Amino acid sequence: MKVLAGTIAALLLLGLVLWRPWEDATPPPAPAPPAPPTKATPKPPAPELPPEPAVTPVEPPPAPPPGNDLSKLTKEDIQRIRDAVDNVELTLRDYAVALNGNPVGTNAEITAALLGDNAKQLKLDIPAGSTINAAGELCDPWGTAWFFHQLSAKKMELRSAGPDRKIYTDDDFVR
């Protein structure tokens, strides 16, 4: 019995020595195959950008020519332009009351709206002191198109270029 136990113990010991459970049985990972040589691909040329437009500096409006200030106007001239401004303003008010807002667009579009090209086909008279030029624009007593500046749906600035016929000069009439 002792011989059998000694033999079994010897076989177990021999198995342990051969088996070596204390060592890592997994083989180390194989080294990665070398990467294939990459071909140097030429970079596509950068797209050509269009040349930047030249920046034009904003210049202040030109000064009025000498002799065109309001002091050269007679009282009658000043009253005439004031009446014309009043009449355009009243026409715009009538339009706004009838159509719930001012006409919008360019001078020609606003003039067309005042003359009946509107949702209700309301046709108003040309304001006294104003004329209509060949382009269909409503003009001040000097024949220059009125400048309509829409401030809101109910409020519009009205500007006459004045006797020098240049807008944003000292002789403009603005309301």
mmCIF file of C-alpha atoms in Angstrom:
data_model
loop_
_atom_site.group_PDB
_atom_site.id
_atom_site.type_symbol
_atom_site.label_atom_id
_atom_site.label_comp_id
_atom_site.label_asym_id
_atom_site.label_seq_id
_atom_site.Cartn_x
_atom_site.Cartn_y
_atom_site.Cartn_z
ATOM 1 C CA MET A 1 0.000 0.000 0.000
ATOM 2 C CA LYS A 2 2.832 2.357 0.778
ATOM 3 C CA VAL A 3 4.400 1.574 -2.568
ATOM 4 C CA LEU A 4 1.178 2.345 -4.399
ATOM 5 C CA ALA A 5 0.725 5.628 -2.551
ATOM 6 C CA GLY A 6 4.356 6.566 -3.205
ATOM 7 C CA THR A 7 3.940 5.765 -6.913
ATOM 8 C CA ILE A 8 0.776 7.869 -7.201
ATOM 9 C CA ALA A 9 2.462 10.713 -5.374
ATOM 10 C CA ALA A 10 5.487 10.443 -7.666
ATOM 11 C CA LEU A 11 3.253 10.477 -10.767
ATOM 12 C CA LEU A 12 1.349 13.531 -9.512
ATOM 13 C CA LEU A 13 4.579 15.300 -8.796
ATOM 14 C CA LEU A 14 5.938 14.412 -12.227
ATOM 15 C CA GLY A 15 2.657 15.636 -13.801
ATOM 16 C CA LEU A 16 2.927 18.934 -11.970
ATOM 17 C CA VAL A 17 6.514 19.419 -13.069
ATOM 18 C CA LEU A 18 5.604 18.745 -16.690
ATOM 19 C CA TRP A 19 2.342 20.639 -16.646
ATOM 20 C CA ARG A 20 3.616 23.764 -14.794
ATOM 21 C CA PRO A 21 0.312 25.340 -13.920
ATOM 22 C CA TRP A 22 2.104 28.289 -12.319
ATOM 23 C CA GLU A 23 3.411 29.428 -15.671
ATOM 24 C CA ASP A 24 1.245 31.310 -18.193
ATOM 25 C CA ALA A 25 0.013 28.870 -20.752
ATOM 26 C CA THR A 26 -1.088 31.445 -23.361
ATOM 27 C CA PRO A 27 1.483 32.223 -25.933
ATOM 28 C CA PRO A 28 2.488 35.821 -26.336
ATOM 29 C CA PRO A 29 0.669 37.632 -29.102
ATOM 30 C CA ALA A 30 2.243 37.458 -32.455
ATOM 31 C CA PRO A 31 3.842 40.681 -33.558
ATOM 32 C CA ALA A 32 1.738 42.661 -35.951
ATOM 33 C CA PRO A 33 2.724 42.317 -39.521
ATOM 34 C CA PRO A 34 4.568 45.315 -40.788
ATOM 35 C CA ALA A 35 2.338 47.941 -42.319
ATOM 36 C CA PRO A 36 2.454 48.076 -46.078
ATOM 37 C CA PRO A 37 4.401 51.005 -47.325
ATOM 38 C CA THR A 38 2.151 53.936 -47.917
ATOM 39 C CA LYS A 39 2.281 55.785 -51.108
ATOM 40 C CA ALA A 40 2.719 59.444 -50.721
ATOM 41 C CA THR A 41 -0.410 60.870 -52.281
ATOM 42 C CA PRO A 42 0.005 64.370 -53.488
ATOM 43 C CA LYS A 43 -2.245 66.864 -51.798
ATOM 44 C CA PRO A 44 -4.848 68.330 -54.065
ATOM 45 C CA PRO A 45 -4.139 71.926 -54.825
ATOM 46 C CA ALA A 46 -6.040 74.364 -52.694
ATOM 47 C CA PRO A 47 -8.965 75.823 -54.564
ATOM 48 C CA GLU A 48 -8.333 79.285 -55.737
ATOM 49 C CA LEU A 49 -10.496 81.776 -53.997
ATOM 50 C CA PRO A 50 -11.916 84.617 -55.965
ATOM 51 C CA PRO A 51 -10.164 87.852 -55.274
ATOM 52 C CA GLU A 52 -11.767 89.815 -52.533
ATOM 53 C CA PRO A 53 -13.704 92.771 -53.790
ATOM 54 C CA ALA A 54 -12.157 96.078 -53.154
ATOM 55 C CA VAL A 55 -13.677 97.761 -50.168
ATOM 56 C CA THR A 56 -14.988 101.114 -51.014
ATOM 57 C CA PRO A 57 -14.889 103.410 -48.057
ATOM 58 C CA VAL A 58 -18.176 104.924 -47.122
ATOM 59 C CA GLU A 59 -18.020 108.583 -47.681
ATOM 60 C CA PRO A 60 -20.187 111.042 -45.869
ATOM 61 C CA PRO A 61 -22.837 112.679 -47.991
ATOM 62 C CA PRO A 62 -21.507 115.612 -49.937
ATOM 63 C CA ALA A 63 -21.892 119.018 -48.478
ATOM 64 C CA PRO A 64 -24.595 121.123 -50.034
ATOM 65 C CA PRO A 65 -23.416 123.442 -52.715
ATOM 66 C CA PRO A 66 -22.987 126.972 -51.511
ATOM 67 C CA GLY A 67 -25.975 129.184 -51.918
ATOM 68 C CA ASN A 68 -28.566 126.384 -51.538
ATOM 69 C CA ASP A 69 -29.241 126.755 -47.859
ATOM 70 C CA LEU A 70 -32.701 127.503 -46.563
ATOM 71 C CA SER A 71 -31.864 131.123 -45.886
ATOM 72 C CA LYS A 72 -31.965 131.701 -49.655
ATOM 73 C CA LEU A 73 -35.579 130.530 -49.849
ATOM 74 C CA THR A 74 -38.377 133.004 -49.608
ATOM 75 C CA LYS A 75 -41.078 132.596 -47.011
ATOM 76 C CA GLU A 76 -43.423 131.585 -49.823
ATOM 77 C CA ASP A 77 -41.035 128.853 -50.985
ATOM 78 C CA ILE A 78 -40.722 127.495 -47.480
ATOM 79 C CA GLN A 79 -44.487 127.550 -47.008
ATOM 80 C CA ARG A 80 -44.934 125.838 -50.380
ATOM 81 C CA ILE A 81 -42.679 122.937 -49.403
ATOM 82 C CA ARG A 82 -44.241 122.671 -45.975
ATOM 83 C CA ASP A 83 -47.667 122.455 -47.599
ATOM 84 C CA ALA A 84 -46.380 119.791 -49.984
ATOM 85 C CA VAL A 85 -44.961 117.768 -47.081
ATOM 86 C CA ASP A 86 -48.255 118.151 -45.201
ATOM 87 C CA ASN A 87 -50.227 116.976 -48.228
ATOM 88 C CA VAL A 88 -48.058 113.887 -48.746
ATOM 89 C CA GLU A 89 -48.311 113.137 -45.040
ATOM 90 C CA LEU A 90 -52.121 113.456 -45.146
ATOM 91 C CA THR A 91 -52.311 111.185 -48.184
ATOM 92 C CA LEU A 92 -50.176 108.589 -46.394
ATOM 93 C CA ARG A 93 -52.401 108.926 -43.314
ATOM 94 C CA ASP A 94 -55.538 108.365 -45.417
ATOM 95 C CA TYR A 95 -53.948 105.309 -46.969
ATOM 96 C CA ALA A 96 -52.877 103.943 -43.579
ATOM 97 C CA VAL A 97 -56.373 104.405 -42.118
ATOM 98 C CA ALA A 98 -58.035 102.678 -45.060
ATOM 99 C CA LEU A 99 -55.553 99.811 -45.396
ATOM 100 C CA ASN A 100 -54.288 99.464 -41.810
ATOM 101 C CA GLY A 101 -50.704 100.402 -42.577
ATOM 102 C CA ASN A 102 -48.438 102.473 -44.740
ATOM 103 C CA PRO A 103 -47.668 101.515 -48.303
ATOM 104 C CA VAL A 104 -44.278 99.855 -48.582
ATOM 105 C CA GLY A 105 -41.594 99.538 -51.215
ATOM 106 C CA THR A 106 -39.775 101.927 -53.429
ATOM 107 C CA ASN A 107 -41.088 105.368 -54.214
ATOM 108 C CA ALA A 108 -42.625 104.066 -57.449
ATOM 109 C CA GLU A 109 -44.301 101.168 -55.584
ATOM 110 C CA ILE A 110 -45.627 103.511 -52.908
ATOM 111 C CA THR A 111 -46.904 105.911 -55.555
ATOM 112 C CA ALA A 112 -48.611 103.045 -57.392
ATOM 113 C CA ALA A 113 -50.195 101.921 -54.104
ATOM 114 C CA LEU A 114 -51.489 105.441 -53.458
ATOM 115 C CA LEU A 115 -52.939 105.553 -56.975
ATOM 116 C CA GLY A 116 -54.935 102.342 -56.593
ATOM 117 C CA ASP A 117 -52.504 99.422 -56.801
ATOM 118 C CA ASN A 118 -53.428 98.159 -53.345
ATOM 119 C CA ALA A 119 -55.569 95.440 -51.758
ATOM 120 C CA LYS A 120 -58.733 97.565 -51.696
ATOM 121 C CA GLN A 121 -57.976 99.337 -54.980
ATOM 122 C CA LEU A 122 -58.302 102.581 -53.075
ATOM 123 C CA LYS A 123 -57.280 105.433 -55.340
ATOM 124 C CA LEU A 124 -56.065 108.621 -53.694
ATOM 125 C CA ASP A 125 -55.332 111.936 -55.370
ATOM 126 C CA ILE A 126 -51.786 113.042 -56.026
ATOM 127 C CA PRO A 127 -50.921 115.264 -53.080
ATOM 128 C CA ALA A 128 -51.005 118.959 -53.914
ATOM 129 C CA GLY A 129 -47.498 120.329 -54.451
ATOM 130 C CA SER A 130 -46.196 116.971 -55.697
ATOM 131 C CA THR A 131 -45.778 115.589 -59.186
ATOM 132 C CA ILE A 132 -45.108 112.181 -60.675
ATOM 133 C CA ASN A 133 -42.002 111.734 -62.833
ATOM 134 C CA ALA A 134 -41.499 109.403 -65.807
ATOM 135 C CA ALA A 135 -40.373 106.603 -63.492
ATOM 136 C CA GLY A 136 -43.713 106.750 -61.663
ATOM 137 C CA GLU A 137 -42.191 108.317 -58.556
ATOM 138 C CA LEU A 138 -43.880 110.924 -56.431
ATOM 139 C CA CYS A 139 -41.718 114.068 -56.494
ATOM 140 C CA ASP A 140 -41.329 117.153 -54.334
ATOM 141 C CA PRO A 141 -41.820 120.723 -55.624
ATOM 142 C CA TRP A 142 -38.261 120.682 -57.040
ATOM 143 C CA GLY A 143 -38.976 117.552 -59.087
ATOM 144 C CA THR A 144 -36.862 115.239 -56.933
ATOM 145 C CA ALA A 145 -38.381 111.953 -55.808
ATOM 146 C CA TRP A 146 -39.582 111.984 -52.214
ATOM 147 C CA PHE A 147 -37.606 109.660 -49.963
ATOM 148 C CA PHE A 148 -39.870 107.372 -47.951
ATOM 149 C CA HIS A 149 -38.200 105.774 -44.945
ATOM 150 C CA GLN A 150 -40.391 103.132 -43.349
ATOM 151 C CA LEU A 151 -39.840 103.369 -39.586
ATOM 152 C CA SER A 152 -42.610 100.912 -38.648
ATOM 153 C CA ALA A 153 -45.907 99.634 -40.036
ATOM 154 C CA LYS A 154 -47.610 102.836 -38.920
ATOM 155 C CA LYS A 155 -44.798 105.393 -39.054
ATOM 156 C CA MET A 156 -42.875 106.651 -42.070
ATOM 157 C CA GLU A 157 -40.250 109.368 -42.400
ATOM 158 C CA LEU A 158 -40.780 111.608 -45.388
ATOM 159 C CA ARG A 159 -37.838 113.519 -46.852
ATOM 160 C CA SER A 160 -37.546 116.109 -49.583
ATOM 161 C CA ALA A 161 -34.058 116.674 -50.965
ATOM 162 C CA GLY A 162 -34.707 120.406 -50.958
ATOM 163 C CA PRO A 163 -33.548 122.993 -53.468
ATOM 164 C CA ASP A 164 -30.118 121.385 -53.985
ATOM 165 C CA ARG A 165 -31.891 118.148 -55.027
ATOM 166 C CA LYS A 166 -29.409 116.108 -52.995
ATOM 167 C CA ILE A 167 -30.675 113.988 -50.163
ATOM 168 C CA TYR A 168 -29.152 114.195 -46.676
ATOM 169 C CA THR A 169 -27.963 117.771 -46.983
ATOM 170 C CA ASP A 170 -28.762 120.745 -44.813
ATOM 171 C CA ASP A 171 -31.611 121.953 -46.989
ATOM 172 C CA ASP A 172 -33.660 118.739 -46.748
ATOM 173 C CA PHE A 173 -37.191 118.900 -45.423
ATOM 174 C CA VAL A 174 -37.895 115.954 -43.150
ATOM 175 C CA ARG A 175 -40.998 114.905 -41.340
#
